[in-house]
PDB file of C-alpha atoms in Angstrom:
ATOM      1  CA  UNK L  23     -80.685 -58.770  13.402  1.00 56.00           C
ATOM      2  CA  UNK L  24     -84.364 -57.882  12.967  1.00 60.00           C
ATOM      3  CA  UNK L  25     -83.568 -54.206  13.561  1.00 61.00           C
ATOM      4  CA  UNK L  26     -80.866 -54.327  10.896  1.00 61.00           C
ATOM      5  CA  UNK L  27     -83.272 -55.894   8.401  1.00 64.00           C
ATOM      6  CA  UNK L  28     -85.939 -53.302   9.195  1.00 64.00           C
ATOM      7  CA  UNK L  29     -83.455 -50.437   8.772  1.00 69.00           C
ATOM      8  CA  UNK L  30     -82.128 -51.919   5.540  1.00 65.00           C
ATOM      9  CA  UNK L  31     -85.673 -52.282   4.210  1.00 68.00           C
ATOM     10  CA  UNK L  32     -86.526 -48.685   5.141  1.00 76.00           C
ATOM     11  CA  UNK L  33     -83.354 -47.286   3.590  1.00 73.00           C
ATOM     12  CA  UNK L  34     -83.936 -49.345   0.443  1.00 71.00           C
ATOM     13  CA  UNK L  35     -87.501 -48.040   0.136  1.00 76.00           C
ATOM     14  CA  UNK L  36     -86.322 -44.441   0.547  1.00 76.00           C
ATOM     15  CA  UNK L  37     -83.597 -44.888  -2.085  1.00 68.00           C
ATOM     16  CA  UNK L  38     -86.001 -46.501  -4.557  1.00 68.00           C
ATOM     17  CA  UNK L  39     -88.557 -43.748  -4.003  1.00 75.00           C
ATOM     18  CA  UNK L  40     -85.918 -41.062  -4.651  1.00 73.00           C
ATOM     19  CA  UNK L  41     -84.780 -42.833  -7.803  1.00 68.00           C
ATOM     20  CA  UNK L  42     -88.371 -43.170  -9.025  1.00 70.00           C
ATOM     21  CA  UNK L  43     -89.138 -39.511  -8.242  1.00 72.00           C
ATOM     22  CA  UNK L  44     -85.943 -38.430  -9.997  1.00 70.00           C
ATOM     23  CA  UNK L  45     -86.876 -40.542 -13.021  1.00 67.00           C
ATOM     24  CA  UNK L  46     -90.312 -38.936 -13.214  1.00 71.00           C
ATOM     25  CA  UNK L  47     -88.752 -35.453 -13.270  1.00 75.00           C
ATOM     26  CA  UNK L  48     -86.756 -36.275 -16.400  1.00 73.00           C
ATOM     27  CA  UNK L  49     -87.970 -35.510 -19.882  1.00 78.00           C
ATOM     28  CA  UNK L  50     -89.038 -38.290 -22.223  1.00 79.00           C
ATOM     29  CA  UNK L  51     -85.726 -38.028 -24.084  1.00 83.00           C
ATOM     30  CA  UNK L  52     -83.704 -38.364 -20.865  1.00 81.00           C
ATOM     31  CA  UNK L  53     -85.745 -41.390 -19.769  1.00 79.00           C
ATOM     32  CA  UNK L  54     -85.297 -43.010 -23.178  1.00 85.00           C
ATOM     33  CA  UNK L  55     -81.530 -42.471 -23.031  1.00 84.00           C
ATOM     34  CA  UNK L  56     -81.450 -43.913 -19.504  1.00 82.00           C
ATOM     35  CA  UNK L  57     -83.271 -47.057 -20.627  1.00 85.00           C
ATOM     36  CA  UNK L  58     -81.012 -47.308 -23.670  1.00 91.00           C
ATOM     37  CA  UNK L  59     -77.939 -46.973 -21.445  1.00 89.00           C
ATOM     38  CA  UNK L  60     -79.200 -49.741 -19.158  1.00 88.00           C
ATOM     39  CA  UNK L  61     -79.888 -51.991 -22.155  1.00 93.00           C
ATOM     40  CA  UNK L  62     -76.374 -51.473 -23.513  1.00 94.00           C
ATOM     41  CA  UNK L  63     -74.908 -52.154 -20.057  1.00 93.00           C
ATOM     42  CA  UNK L  64     -76.785 -55.451 -19.978  1.00 94.00           C
ATOM     43  CA  UNK L  65     -75.791 -56.250 -23.570  1.00 96.00           C
ATOM     44  CA  UNK L  66     -72.067 -55.779 -22.876  1.00 96.00           C
ATOM     45  CA  UNK L  67     -72.325 -57.709 -19.623  1.00 95.00           C
ATOM     46  CA  UNK L  68     -74.127 -60.668 -21.206  1.00 96.00           C
ATOM     47  CA  UNK L  69     -71.823 -60.657 -24.233  1.00 94.00           C
ATOM     48  CA  UNK L  70     -68.769 -60.754 -21.971  1.00 95.00           C
ATOM     49  CA  UNK L  71     -70.217 -63.639 -19.963  1.00 94.00           C
ATOM     50  CA  UNK L  72     -71.147 -65.524 -23.143  1.00 92.00           C
ATOM     51  CA  UNK L  73     -67.658 -65.134 -24.574  1.00 92.00           C
ATOM     52  CA  UNK L  74     -66.130 -66.438 -21.358  1.00 91.00           C
ATOM     53  CA  UNK L  75     -68.458 -69.347 -20.596  1.00 91.00           C
ATOM     54  CA  UNK L  76     -69.966 -70.563 -23.885  1.00 88.00           C
ATOM     55  CA  UNK L  77     -67.393 -72.724 -25.630  1.00 83.00           C
ATOM     56  CA  UNK L  78     -69.422 -73.310 -28.829  1.00 84.00           C
ATOM     57  CA  UNK L  79     -69.414 -69.693 -30.011  1.00 79.00           C
ATOM     58  CA  UNK L  80     -68.215 -69.265 -33.603  1.00 83.00           C
ATOM     59  CA  UNK L  81     -65.210 -67.261 -32.421  1.00 78.00           C
ATOM     60  CA  UNK L  82     -61.834 -68.814 -33.153  1.00 83.00           C
ATOM     61  CA  UNK L  83     -59.816 -67.659 -30.159  1.00 85.00           C
ATOM     62  CA  UNK L  84     -57.453 -69.206 -27.691  1.00 88.00           C
ATOM     63  CA  UNK L  85     -59.075 -69.731 -24.268  1.00 87.00           C
ATOM     64  CA  UNK L  86     -56.839 -67.152 -22.562  1.00 92.00           C
ATOM     65  CA  UNK L  87     -57.664 -64.491 -25.144  1.00 92.00           C
ATOM     66  CA  UNK L  88     -61.356 -65.331 -24.977  1.00 92.00           C
ATOM     67  CA  UNK L  89     -61.370 -64.921 -21.184  1.00 93.00           C
ATOM     68  CA  UNK L  90     -59.390 -61.673 -21.412  1.00 95.00           C
ATOM     69  CA  UNK L  91     -61.791 -60.292 -24.042  1.00 94.00           C
ATOM     70  CA  UNK L  92     -64.791 -61.287 -21.929  1.00 94.00           C
ATOM     71  CA  UNK L  93     -63.325 -59.596 -18.855  1.00 96.00           C
ATOM     72  CA  UNK L  94     -62.630 -56.435 -20.858  1.00 97.00           C
ATOM     73  CA  UNK L  95     -66.261 -56.371 -22.019  1.00 96.00           C
ATOM     74  CA  UNK L  96     -67.541 -56.853 -18.459  1.00 96.00           C
ATOM     75  CA  UNK L  97     -65.280 -54.103 -17.091  1.00 96.00           C
ATOM     76  CA  UNK L  98     -66.417 -51.810 -19.918  1.00 95.00           C
ATOM     77  CA  UNK L  99     -70.040 -52.599 -19.091  1.00 94.00           C
ATOM     78  CA  UNK L 100     -69.538 -51.567 -15.467  1.00 92.00           C
ATOM     79  CA  UNK L 101     -67.629 -48.462 -16.575  1.00 93.00           C
ATOM     80  CA  UNK L 102     -70.610 -47.449 -18.734  1.00 91.00           C
ATOM     81  CA  UNK L 103     -73.005 -48.192 -15.869  1.00 88.00           C
ATOM     82  CA  UNK L 104     -71.025 -46.016 -13.426  1.00 90.00           C
ATOM     83  CA  UNK L 105     -70.973 -43.166 -15.947  1.00 89.00           C
ATOM     84  CA  UNK L 106     -74.715 -43.595 -16.463  1.00 83.00           C
ATOM     85  CA  UNK L 107     -75.401 -43.469 -12.728  1.00 81.00           C
ATOM     86  CA  UNK L 108     -73.167 -40.410 -12.203  1.00 82.00           C
ATOM     87  CA  UNK L 109     -74.751 -38.616 -15.151  1.00 78.00           C
ATOM     88  CA  UNK L 110     -78.278 -39.187 -13.852  1.00 68.00           C
ATOM     89  CA  UNK L 111     -77.650 -37.950 -10.303  1.00 62.00           C
TER      90      UNK L 111
END
């Protein structure tokens, strides 16, 4: 168990270092677009969760449609995130 945790920690550090090094190689425009992409991912994710779980939103929708719309937003957020990750590798 301790060996697994040590290996996981080492692999995580290596991956984070590669990501950080890759980020530093990008131009200012590319870094800005990356941050903007992450912000929009978070915005869609949070909006989807709000639509599903907050009942007092000023949206007149049946509960089933509200849940479906929230799920669509969350799936779209992850779709954008996967595209962002693939584009930056």
